[in-house]
Amino acid sequence: MAKERIPNEGDEMQIDGGVCEERVARAIPEGFNPDYLKIYYGKLFPYADMFKWLSYGNDGKHPACDHSYFGRREFSFTLENDIYIRFQSFGSAKEMENSIKEKCPFKIDIGPVYSVDPAKRHAYAQGGNNVFAPVERELVFDIDMSDYDDVRYCCSGADVCLECWPLMTIAIKVIDTALRDDFGFNHILWVYSGRRGVHCWVCDSKARRLNNEHRAAVTDYFHVYKGGENSLKKVTLAGPVLYPFLARSYTDVLKSFFEEKLLRSQNLLASEERCQKILGFIPDESVAAELLDKWQGNRRSSISKEDVNVVRWDQLKHMLQSGKQKIQGLRRCVEEIVFSYTYPRLDMEVSKHMNHLLKAPFCVHPKTGRVCVPIDPNNCEDFDPTTVPTLSHLLEEINEGSMMMESNNEWERSSLGKSIEFFRSSFLQPLLKSCKEEMESAYSAKIKQSKNSLSW
Amino acid sequence: MEIVRSQRKPSIDASPTPTLSLYRSAPPLEVRLEDFELYAIDRLRVLKGISDGLARGKKPEEMENLVRELWKTNMRHQDPAEVMNKDIISHFVLRLVYCRTEELRKWFLSMETTLFRYRFRLESLESQRMLMTEFQLPYKALIHAEYETVKDKLVQVARSIGQSSNTDTIFFKVPFEEVPDLVGSRRVFILKGFAYVPMNQVVSLVVTQFRSNISKALVLTNRKWTSTIKEQEKDRLTPIVEALSNSYLGPDYTQPNESAEISLKDIDQLASNSFPLCMRHLFDKLREDHHLKHGGRIQLNLFLKGVGLKLDDALAFWKEEFSKKVGAERFDKEYAYSIRHNYGKEGKRTDYTPFACQKIISSTPSVGDHHGCPYRHFSEENLRAALNKMGVGGRQQDEVMDKVRNRHYQLACTLTFEAIHGTSCDTGINHPNQYFSNSQKIRQEKIQATT
């Protein structure tokens, strides 16, 4: 998504030659409240697009369409006062729209498609045969910035800024490439989570049909950063060479982001404490001590204009990767450090189970007021979480818009328009085209087969 | 479903390995009742041989040889056409035998899977590919052109997991969902949703599939057995099936050969030299307490019979001990009968066979009993003490205890034998009388060597 300058409260602005004060008085205070949300659901939330997406072509007129499909999808709502209701299902787009407008949920989660309508699940539980079970579910990933708190010094916890956001950019690039090149998936939607992370929805039909064992395999494939609170070494890169996926990630993404961005922006080698942390990765005490000496020496003679982090990192690489080092473990150290500081940290549990519920795109985050907008993986370096449309800004835009001219589609007038446009053209249209093709070929194969069985 | 495979055209390569069956469904063949039991027993020898090999920790190459030998020795048939039938029939009979409890199923599944694994490995590549098609595994062998495009990456993956890449290895292209473990651990190259699996990994997959099929089949067989077959066949197959699961397959020592006769005056010496621990313990306790309870009496008495003790000598022996406790008259009245009974001289005159290890291990001694298998039934402390008494100490004792901990009681006894006699016993101990005769043989040989 291209950067957009969204007018901030307090900015001086001229509108139609109007006076600043007037503008400020009409400004909608930042934040989030049910009234704003109601307007958002009333005018901006893209019901039709969501319905089209989650129907995967079953909403059409083709004889192969399964009209029960959308109705078997579980949604869950988190209402005001933290009331949580599960197993919501809707027979049509209109039903979904009415329910959301009426209940005004603070958060909407999307669950799996079940074998039967979730609302009727109790009727099927008697059989004891577990007839109520998930049958399809997108392959999903959740990456949260707070999992990186030990390697970012600019913010911590819920905060996110442009210095640490590159960690998310890295995650998107690494995972997206692997999903496409290694696993052969094509219909992938990346979404900003609204505060400090990103979600990934893999929507190929093959992906939706993966069982838990398959999901675990994919998740484990991505699992490189391991270990709980107490293990010191969370990345172990064994073997004389790296596995292709790891080698590619390192060469194409991790190394450059680490050396060109994070090293500087996070000042990873600027203080003694941070230096010690990195030196901790080196299994050879004498080498670590030698480096520390060198760096402490450098501190005094910092005539060089070069960034101290870069200088020190170069010295470290030189020492560990030079021909002198016989122990393989030392050469691998450099990669292990880079991986530890940059490699994507996934929430494994989210991806492994078919019945996990994940927040829907285009929700509004209650704590930040920001909309969960799609991210273009091909341009993810340009994504700026601090300029994502917020609820109040969108409403301002609507207000301005309705003063200026009438429009059928409110969102076209708003910054949300670009996001929805992107969602449709980059994701939804190719997906639906593919669904249609699949449906048609499956159908004609079936027809052909039944014709064959008739002939004798 | 067609399960009997058509004969392959004779190939120039003279490997005589037969084709494998997947045992998908019971064959619509007629089987003679004798063959029903005999085929099953032959196959059981193979499975027990495998069980033994595994318990001894044989390496894969050794297991491969063992399986080849066991199969060749036991599963032949004069009529070449019958070989396949024997394979299939024996498998299905043993399914009936081993479906009946969880423990039996587990053992059978484990042995059959191992058998299949090594037989699969012994098959030619062509045969293996045909089997994979039969399993309906969606594996396609990689054609040369495609191989060339991914060769570098395949080598890279092999090196990354510390394996040497052999340029002769055949690769199979498989949807990644088929090999979740390999994908999850990054041990296989994937591209556009397909995994490129080398031959040696493919064997594991085929075996896993085989195992899964048999496992499900066993549960179904059990259901059928309990609901219909057992009752239906109670006069014909059921007794055979029930006997088979407990069968011991070696010599039964009912008729001790003449040269193995022993006389009473030697018995103490023999006990301390050549009795296995179970019998030594009973013997010692008898000498000590001048009494043994019923279980102990039977176990020891039948053993002594198998060892060559004549009935008159046996009666004298027991009387000598028991009189010290209960008096001669009471012995004659209450105990002599059962000893004669063991020798087949009373009642229905069954000449009882001495107990094999399996039977002894599965017995349940309770308070005041001294029978059973010491390796199983003794506490660690008591067992160590008993081993010390037998002259087995130090590291050898620890090795024995290790086997005990892993519940390989017969192996523990074998190790004891080996420690005492200073030689190895490759066949393993399956019967107390076997222990005795092996021991005697070795001692005789030693005596002859020195004279």
PDB file of N, CA and C in Angstrom, chain A residues 334-398:
ATOM      1  N   VAL A 334      27.491 -16.631  12.635  1.00  0.00           N
ATOM      2  CA  VAL A 334      27.019 -15.403  12.002  1.00  0.00           C
ATOM      3  C   VAL A 334      25.579 -15.572  11.545  1.00  0.00           C
ATOM      4  N   GLU A 335      25.323 -16.686  10.852  1.00  0.00           N
ATOM      5  CA  GLU A 335      23.949 -16.919  10.409  1.00  0.00           C
ATOM      6  C   GLU A 335      23.013 -17.070  11.597  1.00  0.00           C
ATOM      7  N   GLU A 336      23.499 -17.770  12.634  1.00  0.00           N
ATOM      8  CA  GLU A 336      22.624 -17.992  13.782  1.00  0.00           C
ATOM      9  C   GLU A 336      22.242 -16.677  14.449  1.00  0.00           C
ATOM     10  N   ILE A 337      23.184 -15.748  14.489  1.00  0.00           N
ATOM     11  CA  ILE A 337      22.868 -14.443  15.074  1.00  0.00           C
ATOM     12  C   ILE A 337      21.820 -13.738  14.227  1.00  0.00           C
ATOM     13  N   VAL A 338      22.064 -13.725  12.938  1.00  0.00           N
ATOM     14  CA  VAL A 338      21.127 -13.044  12.037  1.00  0.00           C
ATOM     15  C   VAL A 338      19.741 -13.669  12.135  1.00  0.00           C
ATOM     16  N   PHE A 339      19.677 -15.004  12.126  1.00  0.00           N
ATOM     17  CA  PHE A 339      18.386 -15.675  12.243  1.00  0.00           C
ATOM     18  C   PHE A 339      17.712 -15.318  13.557  1.00  0.00           C
ATOM     19  N   SER A 340      18.484 -15.322  14.643  1.00  0.00           N
ATOM     20  CA  SER A 340      17.886 -15.051  15.948  1.00  0.00           C
ATOM     21  C   SER A 340      17.272 -13.667  16.013  1.00  0.00           C
ATOM     22  N   TYR A 341      17.896 -12.722  15.320  1.00  0.00           N
ATOM     23  CA  TYR A 341      17.403 -11.354  15.384  1.00  0.00           C
ATOM     24  C   TYR A 341      16.334 -11.032  14.358  1.00  0.00           C
ATOM     25  N   THR A 342      16.213 -11.861  13.322  1.00  0.00           N
ATOM     26  CA  THR A 342      15.299 -11.483  12.243  1.00  0.00           C
ATOM     27  C   THR A 342      14.289 -12.532  11.813  1.00  0.00           C
ATOM     28  N   TYR A 343      14.620 -13.807  11.951  1.00  0.00           N
ATOM     29  CA  TYR A 343      13.748 -14.830  11.374  1.00  0.00           C
ATOM     30  C   TYR A 343      12.331 -14.758  11.962  1.00  0.00           C
ATOM     31  N   PRO A 344      11.291 -14.971  11.149  1.00  0.00           N
ATOM     32  CA  PRO A 344       9.906 -14.861  11.620  1.00  0.00           C
ATOM     33  C   PRO A 344       9.597 -15.742  12.820  1.00  0.00           C
ATOM     34  N   ARG A 345       8.911 -15.165  13.796  1.00  0.00           N
ATOM     35  CA  ARG A 345       8.492 -15.914  14.974  1.00  0.00           C
ATOM     36  C   ARG A 345       6.990 -16.094  14.914  1.00  0.00           C
ATOM     37  N   LEU A 346       6.599 -17.332  14.577  1.00  0.00           N
ATOM     38  CA  LEU A 346       5.169 -17.586  14.406  1.00  0.00           C
ATOM     39  C   LEU A 346       4.536 -18.048  15.693  1.00  0.00           C
ATOM     40  N   ASP A 347       3.230 -17.797  15.808  1.00  0.00           N
ATOM     41  CA  ASP A 347       2.477 -18.419  16.893  1.00  0.00           C
ATOM     42  C   ASP A 347       2.032 -19.790  16.371  1.00  0.00           C
ATOM     43  N   MET A 348       2.721 -20.824  16.839  1.00  0.00           N
ATOM     44  CA  MET A 348       2.508 -22.150  16.264  1.00  0.00           C
ATOM     45  C   MET A 348       1.080 -22.656  16.443  1.00  0.00           C
ATOM     46  N   GLU A 349       0.512 -22.390  17.581  1.00  0.00           N
ATOM     47  CA  GLU A 349      -0.811 -22.978  17.855  1.00  0.00           C
ATOM     48  C   GLU A 349      -1.882 -22.463  16.901  1.00  0.00           C
ATOM     49  N   VAL A 350      -1.739 -21.208  16.498  1.00  0.00           N
ATOM     50  CA  VAL A 350      -2.726 -20.626  15.579  1.00  0.00           C
ATOM     51  C   VAL A 350      -2.824 -21.445  14.300  1.00  0.00           C
ATOM     52  N   SER A 351      -1.657 -21.859  13.783  1.00  0.00           N
ATOM     53  CA  SER A 351      -1.635 -22.502  12.469  1.00  0.00           C
ATOM     54  C   SER A 351      -1.932 -23.988  12.482  1.00  0.00           C
ATOM     55  N   LYS A 352      -1.699 -24.625  13.631  1.00  0.00           N
ATOM     56  CA  LYS A 352      -1.752 -26.088  13.623  1.00  0.00           C
ATOM     57  C   LYS A 352      -3.146 -26.688  13.639  1.00  0.00           C
ATOM     58  N   HIS A 353      -4.131 -25.933  14.115  1.00  0.00           N
ATOM     59  CA  HIS A 353      -5.447 -26.543  14.293  1.00  0.00           C
ATOM     60  C   HIS A 353      -6.495 -25.940  13.378  1.00  0.00           C
ATOM     61  N   MET A 354      -7.338 -26.811  12.833  1.00  0.00           N
ATOM     62  CA  MET A 354      -8.362 -26.361  11.904  1.00  0.00           C
ATOM     63  C   MET A 354      -9.392 -25.481  12.580  1.00  0.00           C
ATOM     64  N   ASN A 355      -9.595 -25.667  13.868  1.00  0.00           N
ATOM     65  CA  ASN A 355     -10.702 -24.945  14.470  1.00  0.00           C
ATOM     66  C   ASN A 355     -10.296 -23.630  15.134  1.00  0.00           C
ATOM     67  N   HIS A 356      -9.077 -23.165  14.851  1.00  0.00           N
ATOM     68  CA  HIS A 356      -8.653 -21.902  15.460  1.00  0.00           C
ATOM     69  C   HIS A 356      -9.400 -20.727  14.823  1.00  0.00           C
ATOM     70  N   LEU A 357      -9.842 -19.803  15.656  1.00  0.00           N
ATOM     71  CA  LEU A 357     -10.560 -18.621  15.159  1.00  0.00           C
ATOM     72  C   LEU A 357      -9.578 -17.473  14.998  1.00  0.00           C
ATOM     73  N   LEU A 358      -9.674 -16.748  13.897  1.00  0.00           N
ATOM     74  CA  LEU A 358      -8.751 -15.640  13.653  1.00  0.00           C
ATOM     75  C   LEU A 358      -9.539 -14.403  13.241  1.00  0.00           C
ATOM     76  N   LYS A 359      -9.045 -13.243  13.670  1.00  0.00           N
ATOM     77  CA  LYS A 359      -9.764 -12.002  13.418  1.00  0.00           C
ATOM     78  C   LYS A 359      -9.960 -11.757  11.934  1.00  0.00           C
ATOM     79  N   ALA A 360     -11.133 -11.265  11.600  1.00  0.00           N
ATOM     80  CA  ALA A 360     -11.462 -11.017  10.205  1.00  0.00           C
ATOM     81  C   ALA A 360     -10.789  -9.751   9.692  1.00  0.00           C
ATOM     82  N   PRO A 361     -10.395  -9.753   8.409  1.00  0.00           N
ATOM     83  CA  PRO A 361      -9.911  -8.510   7.796  1.00  0.00           C
ATOM     84  C   PRO A 361     -11.009  -7.451   7.850  1.00  0.00           C
ATOM     85  N   PHE A 362     -10.584  -6.195   7.825  1.00  0.00           N
ATOM     86  CA  PHE A 362     -11.490  -5.034   7.846  1.00  0.00           C
ATOM     87  C   PHE A 362     -12.204  -4.836   9.167  1.00  0.00           C
ATOM     88  N   CYS A 363     -11.774  -5.545  10.209  1.00  0.00           N
ATOM     89  CA  CYS A 363     -12.251  -5.193  11.541  1.00  0.00           C
ATOM     90  C   CYS A 363     -11.519  -3.932  11.973  1.00  0.00           C
ATOM     91  N   VAL A 364     -12.017  -3.324  13.056  1.00  0.00           N
ATOM     92  CA  VAL A 364     -11.327  -2.164  13.609  1.00  0.00           C
ATOM     93  C   VAL A 364     -10.735  -2.581  14.948  1.00  0.00           C
ATOM     94  N   HIS A 365      -9.464  -2.254  15.166  1.00  0.00           N
ATOM     95  CA  HIS A 365      -8.842  -2.674  16.425  1.00  0.00           C
ATOM     96  C   HIS A 365      -9.302  -1.756  17.556  1.00  0.00           C
ATOM     97  N   PRO A 366      -9.904  -2.304  18.610  1.00  0.00           N
ATOM     98  CA  PRO A 366     -10.475  -1.465  19.663  1.00  0.00           C
ATOM     99  C   PRO A 366      -9.458  -0.587  20.385  1.00  0.00           C
ATOM    100  N   LYS A 367      -8.202  -1.047  20.428  1.00  0.00           N
ATOM    101  CA  LYS A 367      -7.234  -0.255  21.190  1.00  0.00           C
ATOM    102  C   LYS A 367      -6.600   0.866  20.369  1.00  0.00           C
ATOM    103  N   THR A 368      -6.547   0.680  19.066  1.00  0.00           N
ATOM    104  CA  THR A 368      -5.883   1.696  18.249  1.00  0.00           C
ATOM    105  C   THR A 368      -6.832   2.412  17.311  1.00  0.00           C
ATOM    106  N   GLY A 369      -7.996   1.815  17.093  1.00  0.00           N
ATOM    107  CA  GLY A 369      -8.930   2.395  16.139  1.00  0.00           C
ATOM    108  C   GLY A 369      -8.526   2.158  14.694  1.00  0.00           C
ATOM    109  N   ARG A 370      -7.465   1.426  14.479  1.00  0.00           N
ATOM    110  CA  ARG A 370      -7.011   1.217  13.103  1.00  0.00           C
ATOM    111  C   ARG A 370      -7.739   0.053  12.446  1.00  0.00           C
ATOM    112  N   VAL A 371      -7.932   0.184  11.144  1.00  0.00           N
ATOM    113  CA  VAL A 371      -8.635  -0.862  10.404  1.00  0.00           C
ATOM    114  C   VAL A 371      -7.639  -1.941  10.001  1.00  0.00           C
ATOM    115  N   CYS A 372      -8.086  -3.178  10.039  1.00  0.00           N
ATOM    116  CA  CYS A 372      -7.222  -4.297   9.638  1.00  0.00           C
ATOM    117  C   CYS A 372      -7.228  -4.407   8.121  1.00  0.00           C
ATOM    118  N   VAL A 373      -6.328  -3.684   7.513  1.00  0.00           N
ATOM    119  CA  VAL A 373      -6.307  -3.592   6.051  1.00  0.00           C
ATOM    120  C   VAL A 373      -5.331  -4.595   5.456  1.00  0.00           C
ATOM    121  N   PRO A 374      -5.584  -4.990   4.213  1.00  0.00           N
ATOM    122  CA  PRO A 374      -4.656  -5.925   3.551  1.00  0.00           C
ATOM    123  C   PRO A 374      -3.303  -5.256   3.284  1.00  0.00           C
ATOM    124  N   ILE A 375      -2.282  -6.094   3.220  1.00  0.00           N
ATOM    125  CA  ILE A 375      -0.931  -5.631   2.897  1.00  0.00           C
ATOM    126  C   ILE A 375      -0.495  -6.327   1.607  1.00  0.00           C
ATOM    127  N   ASP A 376       0.058  -5.585   0.706  1.00  0.00           N
ATOM    128  CA  ASP A 376       0.538  -6.169  -0.547  1.00  0.00           C
ATOM    129  C   ASP A 376       1.920  -6.767  -0.304  1.00  0.00           C
ATOM    130  N   PRO A 377       2.056  -8.095  -0.384  1.00  0.00           N
ATOM    131  CA  PRO A 377       3.358  -8.694  -0.078  1.00  0.00           C
ATOM    132  C   PRO A 377       4.439  -8.243  -1.059  1.00  0.00           C
ATOM    133  N   ASN A 378       4.040  -7.867  -2.258  1.00  0.00           N
ATOM    134  CA  ASN A 378       5.035  -7.431  -3.232  1.00  0.00           C
ATOM    135  C   ASN A 378       5.554  -6.030  -2.948  1.00  0.00           C
ATOM    136  N   ASN A 379       4.842  -5.293  -2.126  1.00  0.00           N
ATOM    137  CA  ASN A 379       5.282  -3.937  -1.778  1.00  0.00           C
ATOM    138  C   ASN A 379       5.296  -3.738  -0.279  1.00  0.00           C
ATOM    139  N   CYS A 380       5.552  -4.802   0.444  1.00  0.00           N
ATOM    140  CA  CYS A 380       5.383  -4.699   1.890  1.00  0.00           C
ATOM    141  C   CYS A 380       6.417  -3.783   2.549  1.00  0.00           C
ATOM    142  N   GLU A 381       7.525  -3.496   1.841  1.00  0.00           N
ATOM    143  CA  GLU A 381       8.495  -2.569   2.444  1.00  0.00           C
ATOM    144  C   GLU A 381       7.884  -1.181   2.585  1.00  0.00           C
ATOM    145  N   ASP A 382       6.873  -0.902   1.744  1.00  0.00           N
ATOM    146  CA  ASP A 382       6.274   0.435   1.775  1.00  0.00           C
ATOM    147  C   ASP A 382       5.131   0.553   2.773  1.00  0.00           C
ATOM    148  N   PHE A 383       4.757  -0.529   3.390  1.00  0.00           N
ATOM    149  CA  PHE A 383       3.626  -0.458   4.310  1.00  0.00           C
ATOM    150  C   PHE A 383       4.025   0.273   5.590  1.00  0.00           C
ATOM    151  N   ASP A 384       3.182   1.236   5.991  1.00  0.00           N
ATOM    152  CA  ASP A 384       3.478   2.017   7.194  1.00  0.00           C
ATOM    153  C   ASP A 384       2.308   1.877   8.157  1.00  0.00           C
ATOM    154  N   PRO A 385       2.505   1.154   9.261  1.00  0.00           N
ATOM    155  CA  PRO A 385       1.399   0.929  10.182  1.00  0.00           C
ATOM    156  C   PRO A 385       0.900   2.210  10.835  1.00  0.00           C
ATOM    157  N   THR A 386       1.750   3.248  10.850  1.00  0.00           N
ATOM    158  CA  THR A 386       1.329   4.476  11.530  1.00  0.00           C
ATOM    159  C   THR A 386       0.410   5.319  10.654  1.00  0.00           C
ATOM    160  N   THR A 387       0.281   4.940   9.387  1.00  0.00           N
ATOM    161  CA  THR A 387      -0.602   5.722   8.511  1.00  0.00           C
ATOM    162  C   THR A 387      -1.814   4.922   8.057  1.00  0.00           C
ATOM    163  N   VAL A 388      -2.042   3.824   8.698  1.00  0.00           N
ATOM    164  CA  VAL A 388      -3.231   3.027   8.364  1.00  0.00           C
ATOM    165  C   VAL A 388      -4.477   3.798   8.805  1.00  0.00           C
ATOM    166  N   PRO A 389      -5.525   3.800   7.975  1.00  0.00           N
ATOM    167  CA  PRO A 389      -6.738   4.558   8.329  1.00  0.00           C
ATOM    168  C   PRO A 389      -7.278   4.181   9.699  1.00  0.00           C
ATOM    169  N   THR A 390      -7.650   5.192  10.467  1.00  0.00           N
ATOM    170  CA  THR A 390      -8.305   4.918  11.739  1.00  0.00           C
ATOM    171  C   THR A 390      -9.775   5.223  11.600  1.00  0.00           C
ATOM    172  N   LEU A 391     -10.509   4.728  12.577  1.00  0.00           N
ATOM    173  CA  LEU A 391     -11.958   4.896  12.588  1.00  0.00           C
ATOM    174  C   LEU A 391     -12.340   6.368  12.499  1.00  0.00           C
ATOM    175  N   SER A 392     -11.707   7.156  13.331  1.00  0.00           N
ATOM    176  CA  SER A 392     -12.094   8.566  13.369  1.00  0.00           C
ATOM    177  C   SER A 392     -11.768   9.273  12.064  1.00  0.00           C
ATOM    178  N   HIS A 393     -10.669   8.960  11.475  1.00  0.00           N
ATOM    179  CA  HIS A 393     -10.317   9.617  10.212  1.00  0.00           C
ATOM    180  C   HIS A 393     -11.279   9.237   9.112  1.00  0.00           C
ATOM    181  N   LEU A 394     -11.632   7.982   9.099  1.00  0.00           N
ATOM    182  CA  LEU A 394     -12.581   7.542   8.090  1.00  0.00           C
ATOM    183  C   LEU A 394     -13.903   8.291   8.246  1.00  0.00           C
ATOM    184  N   LEU A 395     -14.328   8.449   9.492  1.00  0.00           N
ATOM    185  CA  LEU A 395     -15.584   9.149   9.718  1.00  0.00           C
ATOM    186  C   LEU A 395     -15.482  10.611   9.331  1.00  0.00           C
ATOM    187  N   GLU A 396     -14.339  11.193   9.613  1.00  0.00           N
ATOM    188  CA  GLU A 396     -14.104  12.564   9.156  1.00  0.00           C
ATOM    189  C   GLU A 396     -14.261  12.640   7.660  1.00  0.00           C
ATOM    190  N   GLU A 397     -13.654  11.725   6.993  1.00  0.00           N
ATOM    191  CA  GLU A 397     -13.714  11.725   5.532  1.00  0.00           C
ATOM    192  C   GLU A 397     -15.136  11.581   5.038  1.00  0.00           C
ATOM    193  N   ILE A 398     -15.877  10.732   5.728  1.00  0.00           N
ATOM    194  CA  ILE A 398     -17.276  10.555   5.331  1.00  0.00           C
ATOM    195  C   ILE A 398     -18.026  11.865   5.506  1.00  0.00           C
TER     196      ILE A 398
END
